[in-house]
Amino acid sequence: MTPVTAATLREWLVTLPGPRADADSDRVEVLGLLESLKAVAAGVQAKVTVDLDASQRAVQRAAGVPERRVGAGIAAQVALARRDSPAHGSR
Protein backbone atom coordinates (compact mmCIF):
# COMPACT_ATOMS: atom_id res chain seq x y z
CA MET A 1 0.00 0.00 0.00
CA THR A 2 1.31 3.46 -0.92
CA PRO A 3 1.51 5.92 1.98
CA VAL A 4 -0.94 8.80 1.72
CA THR A 5 0.67 12.23 1.72
CA ALA A 6 -0.73 15.54 2.92
CA ALA A 7 -1.11 16.58 -0.72
CA THR A 8 -3.23 13.50 -1.45
CA LEU A 9 -5.45 14.20 1.55
CA ARG A 10 -5.95 17.82 0.42
CA GLU A 11 -7.02 16.53 -3.00
CA TRP A 12 -9.50 14.13 -1.40
CA LEU A 13 -11.01 16.95 0.65
CA VAL A 14 -11.70 18.89 -2.53
CA THR A 15 -13.28 15.97 -4.38
CA LEU A 16 -15.05 14.12 -1.56
CA PRO A 17 -18.04 16.45 -1.00
CA GLY A 18 -19.54 15.46 -4.35
CA PRO A 19 -20.29 11.71 -4.22
CA ARG A 20 -23.21 10.95 -6.45
CA ALA A 21 -25.87 8.58 -5.21
CA ASP A 22 -28.94 8.31 -7.43
CA ALA A 23 -30.69 5.44 -5.68
CA ASP A 24 -31.31 4.71 -2.03
CA SER A 25 -29.18 1.57 -2.28
CA ASP A 26 -26.30 3.77 -3.47
CA ARG A 27 -26.93 6.21 -0.63
CA VAL A 28 -26.82 3.39 1.92
CA GLU A 29 -23.55 2.12 0.40
CA VAL A 30 -22.05 5.64 0.42
CA LEU A 31 -23.03 6.05 4.09
CA GLY A 32 -21.37 2.74 4.96
CA LEU A 33 -18.23 3.55 3.02
CA LEU A 34 -17.99 6.98 4.63
CA GLU A 35 -18.33 5.35 8.05
CA SER A 36 -15.47 2.98 7.15
CA LEU A 37 -13.43 5.96 5.98
CA LYS A 38 -14.00 7.70 9.33
CA ALA A 39 -12.84 4.60 11.22
CA VAL A 40 -9.70 4.23 9.11
CA ALA A 41 -8.98 7.95 9.41
CA ALA A 42 -9.30 7.79 13.20
CA GLY A 43 -6.83 4.92 13.32
CA VAL A 44 -4.34 6.70 11.09
CA GLN A 45 -4.79 9.88 13.13
CA ALA A 46 -3.93 7.99 16.31
CA LYS A 47 -0.79 6.48 14.73
CA VAL A 48 0.37 9.84 13.36
CA THR A 49 -0.20 11.39 16.79
CA VAL A 50 1.96 8.74 18.47
CA ASP A 51 4.65 9.19 15.81
CA LEU A 52 4.58 12.99 16.24
CA ASP A 53 4.88 12.64 20.02
CA ALA A 54 7.87 10.31 19.73
CA SER A 55 9.55 12.51 17.14
CA GLN A 56 9.05 15.73 19.09
CA ARG A 57 10.34 14.12 22.30
CA ALA A 58 13.46 12.95 20.46
CA VAL A 59 14.01 16.45 19.04
CA GLN A 60 13.56 18.01 22.47
CA ARG A 61 15.98 15.56 24.10
CA ALA A 62 18.55 16.14 21.35
CA ALA A 63 18.21 19.88 21.96
CA GLY A 64 19.07 19.37 25.63
CA VAL A 65 15.62 20.05 27.07
CA PRO A 66 15.56 18.91 30.71
CA GLU A 67 13.77 15.57 31.04
CA ARG A 68 11.02 17.03 33.23
CA ARG A 69 10.16 19.42 30.35
CA VAL A 70 10.36 16.88 27.52
CA GLY A 71 6.94 16.61 25.92
CA ALA A 72 5.87 20.14 26.77
CA GLY A 73 3.89 21.72 23.96
CA ILE A 74 3.18 18.53 22.04
CA ALA A 75 -0.43 18.30 23.22
CA ALA A 76 -1.01 21.88 22.08
CA GLN A 77 0.37 21.05 18.62
CA VAL A 78 -1.91 18.02 18.39
CA ALA A 79 -4.93 20.04 19.54
CA LEU A 80 -4.19 22.80 17.04
CA ALA A 81 -3.87 20.31 14.18
CA ARG A 82 -7.11 18.58 15.21
CA ARG A 83 -8.90 21.92 15.73
CA ASP A 84 -9.54 20.93 19.31
CA SER A 85 -8.89 22.38 22.75
CA PRO A 86 -5.45 21.92 24.33
CA ALA A 87 -7.08 19.82 27.07
CA HIS A 88 -8.35 17.35 24.45
CA GLY A 89 -4.97 17.37 22.71
CA SER A 90 -3.33 15.95 25.82
CA ARG A 91 -5.59 12.91 25.72
JSON list of C-alpha atoms in Angstrom, two decimals:
[
{"chain": "A", "resi": 1, "resn": "MET", "atom": "CA", "xyz": [0.00, 0.00, 0.00]},
{"chain": "A", "resi": 2, "resn": "THR", "atom": "CA", "xyz": [1.31, 3.46, -0.92]},
{"chain": "A", "resi": 3, "resn": "PRO", "atom": "CA", "xyz": [1.51, 5.92, 1.98]},
{"chain": "A", "resi": 4, "resn": "VAL", "atom": "CA", "xyz": [-0.94, 8.80, 1.72]},
{"chain": "A", "resi": 5, "resn": "THR", "atom": "CA", "xyz": [0.67, 12.23, 1.72]},
{"chain": "A", "resi": 6, "resn": "ALA", "atom": "CA", "xyz": [-0.73, 15.54, 2.92]},
{"chain": "A", "resi": 7, "resn": "ALA", "atom": "CA", "xyz": [-1.11, 16.58, -0.72]},
{"chain": "A", "resi": 8, "resn": "THR", "atom": "CA", "xyz": [-3.23, 13.50, -1.45]},
{"chain": "A", "resi": 9, "resn": "LEU", "atom": "CA", "xyz": [-5.45, 14.20, 1.55]},
{"chain": "A", "resi": 10, "resn": "ARG", "atom": "CA", "xyz": [-5.95, 17.82, 0.42]},
{"chain": "A", "resi": 11, "resn": "GLU", "atom": "CA", "xyz": [-7.02, 16.53, -3.00]},
{"chain": "A", "resi": 12, "resn": "TRP", "atom": "CA", "xyz": [-9.50, 14.13, -1.40]},
{"chain": "A", "resi": 13, "resn": "LEU", "atom": "CA", "xyz": [-11.01, 16.95, 0.65]},
{"chain": "A", "resi": 14, "resn": "VAL", "atom": "CA", "xyz": [-11.70, 18.89, -2.53]},
{"chain": "A", "resi": 15, "resn": "THR", "atom": "CA", "xyz": [-13.28, 15.97, -4.38]},
{"chain": "A", "resi": 16, "resn": "LEU", "atom": "CA", "xyz": [-15.05, 14.12, -1.56]},
{"chain": "A", "resi": 17, "resn": "PRO", "atom": "CA", "xyz": [-18.04, 16.45, -1.00]},
{"chain": "A", "resi": 18, "resn": "GLY", "atom": "CA", "xyz": [-19.54, 15.46, -4.35]},
{"chain": "A", "resi": 19, "resn": "PRO", "atom": "CA", "xyz": [-20.29, 11.71, -4.22]},
{"chain": "A", "resi": 20, "resn": "ARG", "atom": "CA", "xyz": [-23.21, 10.95, -6.45]},
{"chain": "A", "resi": 21, "resn": "ALA", "atom": "CA", "xyz": [-25.87, 8.58, -5.21]},
{"chain": "A", "resi": 22, "resn": "ASP", "atom": "CA", "xyz": [-28.94, 8.31, -7.43]},
{"chain": "A", "resi": 23, "resn": "ALA", "atom": "CA", "xyz": [-30.69, 5.44, -5.68]},
{"chain": "A", "resi": 24, "resn": "ASP", "atom": "CA", "xyz": [-31.31, 4.71, -2.03]},
{"chain": "A", "resi": 25, "resn": "SER", "atom": "CA", "xyz": [-29.18, 1.57, -2.28]},
{"chain": "A", "resi": 26, "resn": "ASP", "atom": "CA", "xyz": [-26.30, 3.77, -3.47]},
{"chain": "A", "resi": 27, "resn": "ARG", "atom": "CA", "xyz": [-26.93, 6.21, -0.63]},
{"chain": "A", "resi": 28, "resn": "VAL", "atom": "CA", "xyz": [-26.82, 3.39, 1.92]},
{"chain": "A", "resi": 29, "resn": "GLU", "atom": "CA", "xyz": [-23.55, 2.12, 0.40]},
{"chain": "A", "resi": 30, "resn": "VAL", "atom": "CA", "xyz": [-22.05, 5.64, 0.42]},
{"chain": "A", "resi": 31, "resn": "LEU", "atom": "CA", "xyz": [-23.03, 6.05, 4.09]},
{"chain": "A", "resi": 32, "resn": "GLY", "atom": "CA", "xyz": [-21.37, 2.74, 4.96]},
{"chain": "A", "resi": 33, "resn": "LEU", "atom": "CA", "xyz": [-18.23, 3.55, 3.02]},
{"chain": "A", "resi": 34, "resn": "LEU", "atom": "CA", "xyz": [-17.99, 6.98, 4.63]},
{"chain": "A", "resi": 35, "resn": "GLU", "atom": "CA", "xyz": [-18.33, 5.35, 8.05]},
{"chain": "A", "resi": 36, "resn": "SER", "atom": "CA", "xyz": [-15.47, 2.98, 7.15]},
{"chain": "A", "resi": 37, "resn": "LEU", "atom": "CA", "xyz": [-13.43, 5.96, 5.98]},
{"chain": "A", "resi": 38, "resn": "LYS", "atom": "CA", "xyz": [-14.00, 7.70, 9.33]},
{"chain": "A", "resi": 39, "resn": "ALA", "atom": "CA", "xyz": [-12.84, 4.60, 11.22]},
{"chain": "A", "resi": 40, "resn": "VAL", "atom": "CA", "xyz": [-9.70, 4.23, 9.11]},
{"chain": "A", "resi": 41, "resn": "ALA", "atom": "CA", "xyz": [-8.98, 7.95, 9.41]},
{"chain": "A", "resi": 42, "resn": "ALA", "atom": "CA", "xyz": [-9.30, 7.79, 13.20]},
{"chain": "A", "resi": 43, "resn": "GLY", "atom": "CA", "xyz": [-6.83, 4.92, 13.32]},
{"chain": "A", "resi": 44, "resn": "VAL", "atom": "CA", "xyz": [-4.34, 6.70, 11.09]},
{"chain": "A", "resi": 45, "resn": "GLN", "atom": "CA", "xyz": [-4.79, 9.88, 13.13]},
{"chain": "A", "resi": 46, "resn": "ALA", "atom": "CA", "xyz": [-3.93, 7.99, 16.31]},
{"chain": "A", "resi": 47, "resn": "LYS", "atom": "CA", "xyz": [-0.79, 6.48, 14.73]},
{"chain": "A", "resi": 48, "resn": "VAL", "atom": "CA", "xyz": [0.37, 9.84, 13.36]},
{"chain": "A", "resi": 49, "resn": "THR", "atom": "CA", "xyz": [-0.20, 11.39, 16.79]},
{"chain": "A", "resi": 50, "resn": "VAL", "atom": "CA", "xyz": [1.96, 8.74, 18.47]},
{"chain": "A", "resi": 51, "resn": "ASP", "atom": "CA", "xyz": [4.65, 9.19, 15.81]},
{"chain": "A", "resi": 52, "resn": "LEU", "atom": "CA", "xyz": [4.58, 12.99, 16.24]},
{"chain": "A", "resi": 53, "resn": "ASP", "atom": "CA", "xyz": [4.88, 12.64, 20.02]},
{"chain": "A", "resi": 54, "resn": "ALA", "atom": "CA", "xyz": [7.87, 10.31, 19.73]},
{"chain": "A", "resi": 55, "resn": "SER", "atom": "CA", "xyz": [9.55, 12.51, 17.14]},
{"chain": "A", "resi": 56, "resn": "GLN", "atom": "CA", "xyz": [9.05, 15.73, 19.09]},
{"chain": "A", "resi": 57, "resn": "ARG", "atom": "CA", "xyz": [10.34, 14.12, 22.30]},
{"chain": "A", "resi": 58, "resn": "ALA", "atom": "CA", "xyz": [13.46, 12.95, 20.46]},
{"chain": "A", "resi": 59, "resn": "VAL", "atom": "CA", "xyz": [14.01, 16.45, 19.04]},
{"chain": "A", "resi": 60, "resn": "GLN", "atom": "CA", "xyz": [13.56, 18.01, 22.47]},
{"chain": "A", "resi": 61, "resn": "ARG", "atom": "CA", "xyz": [15.98, 15.56, 24.10]},
{"chain": "A", "resi": 62, "resn": "ALA", "atom": "CA", "xyz": [18.55, 16.14, 21.35]},
{"chain": "A", "resi": 63, "resn": "ALA", "atom": "CA", "xyz": [18.21, 19.88, 21.96]},
{"chain": "A", "resi": 64, "resn": "GLY", "atom": "CA", "xyz": [19.07, 19.37, 25.63]},
{"chain": "A", "resi": 65, "resn": "VAL", "atom": "CA", "xyz": [15.62, 20.05, 27.07]},
{"chain": "A", "resi": 66, "resn": "PRO", "atom": "CA", "xyz": [15.56, 18.91, 30.71]},
{"chain": "A", "resi": 67, "resn": "GLU", "atom": "CA", "xyz": [13.77, 15.57, 31.04]},
{"chain": "A", "resi": 68, "resn": "ARG", "atom": "CA", "xyz": [11.02, 17.03, 33.23]},
{"chain": "A", "resi": 69, "resn": "ARG", "atom": "CA", "xyz": [10.16, 19.42, 30.35]},
{"chain": "A", "resi": 70, "resn": "VAL", "atom": "CA", "xyz": [10.36, 16.88, 27.52]},
{"chain": "A", "resi": 71, "resn": "GLY", "atom": "CA", "xyz": [6.94, 16.61, 25.92]},
{"chain": "A", "resi": 72, "resn": "ALA", "atom": "CA", "xyz": [5.87, 20.14, 26.77]},
{"chain": "A", "resi": 73, "resn": "GLY", "atom": "CA", "xyz": [3.89, 21.72, 23.96]},
{"chain": "A", "resi": 74, "resn": "ILE", "atom": "CA", "xyz": [3.18, 18.53, 22.04]},
{"chain": "A", "resi": 75, "resn": "ALA", "atom": "CA", "xyz": [-0.43, 18.30, 23.22]},
{"chain": "A", "resi": 76, "resn": "ALA", "atom": "CA", "xyz": [-1.01, 21.88, 22.08]},
{"chain": "A", "resi": 77, "resn": "GLN", "atom": "CA", "xyz": [0.37, 21.05, 18.62]},
{"chain": "A", "resi": 78, "resn": "VAL", "atom": "CA", "xyz": [-1.91, 18.02, 18.39]},
{"chain": "A", "resi": 79, "resn": "ALA", "atom": "CA", "xyz": [-4.93, 20.04, 19.54]},
{"chain": "A", "resi": 80, "resn": "LEU", "atom": "CA", "xyz": [-4.19, 22.80, 17.04]},
{"chain": "A", "resi": 81, "resn": "ALA", "atom": "CA", "xyz": [-3.87, 20.31, 14.18]},
{"chain": "A", "resi": 82, "resn": "ARG", "atom": "CA", "xyz": [-7.11, 18.58, 15.21]},
{"chain": "A", "resi": 83, "resn": "ARG", "atom": "CA", "xyz": [-8.90, 21.92, 15.73]},
{"chain": "A", "resi": 84, "resn": "ASP", "atom": "CA", "xyz": [-9.54, 20.93, 19.31]},
{"chain": "A", "resi": 85, "resn": "SER", "atom": "CA", "xyz": [-8.89, 22.38, 22.75]},
{"chain": "A", "resi": 86, "resn": "PRO", "atom": "CA", "xyz": [-5.45, 21.92, 24.33]},
{"chain": "A", "resi": 87, "resn": "ALA", "atom": "CA", "xyz": [-7.08, 19.82, 27.07]},
{"chain": "A", "resi": 88, "resn": "HIS", "atom": "CA", "xyz": [-8.35, 17.35, 24.45]},
{"chain": "A", "resi": 89, "resn": "GLY", "atom": "CA", "xyz": [-4.97, 17.37, 22.71]},
{"chain": "A", "resi": 90, "resn": "SER", "atom": "CA", "xyz": [-3.33, 15.95, 25.82]},
{"chain": "A", "resi": 91, "resn": "ARG", "atom": "CA", "xyz": [-5.59, 12.91, 25.72]}
]
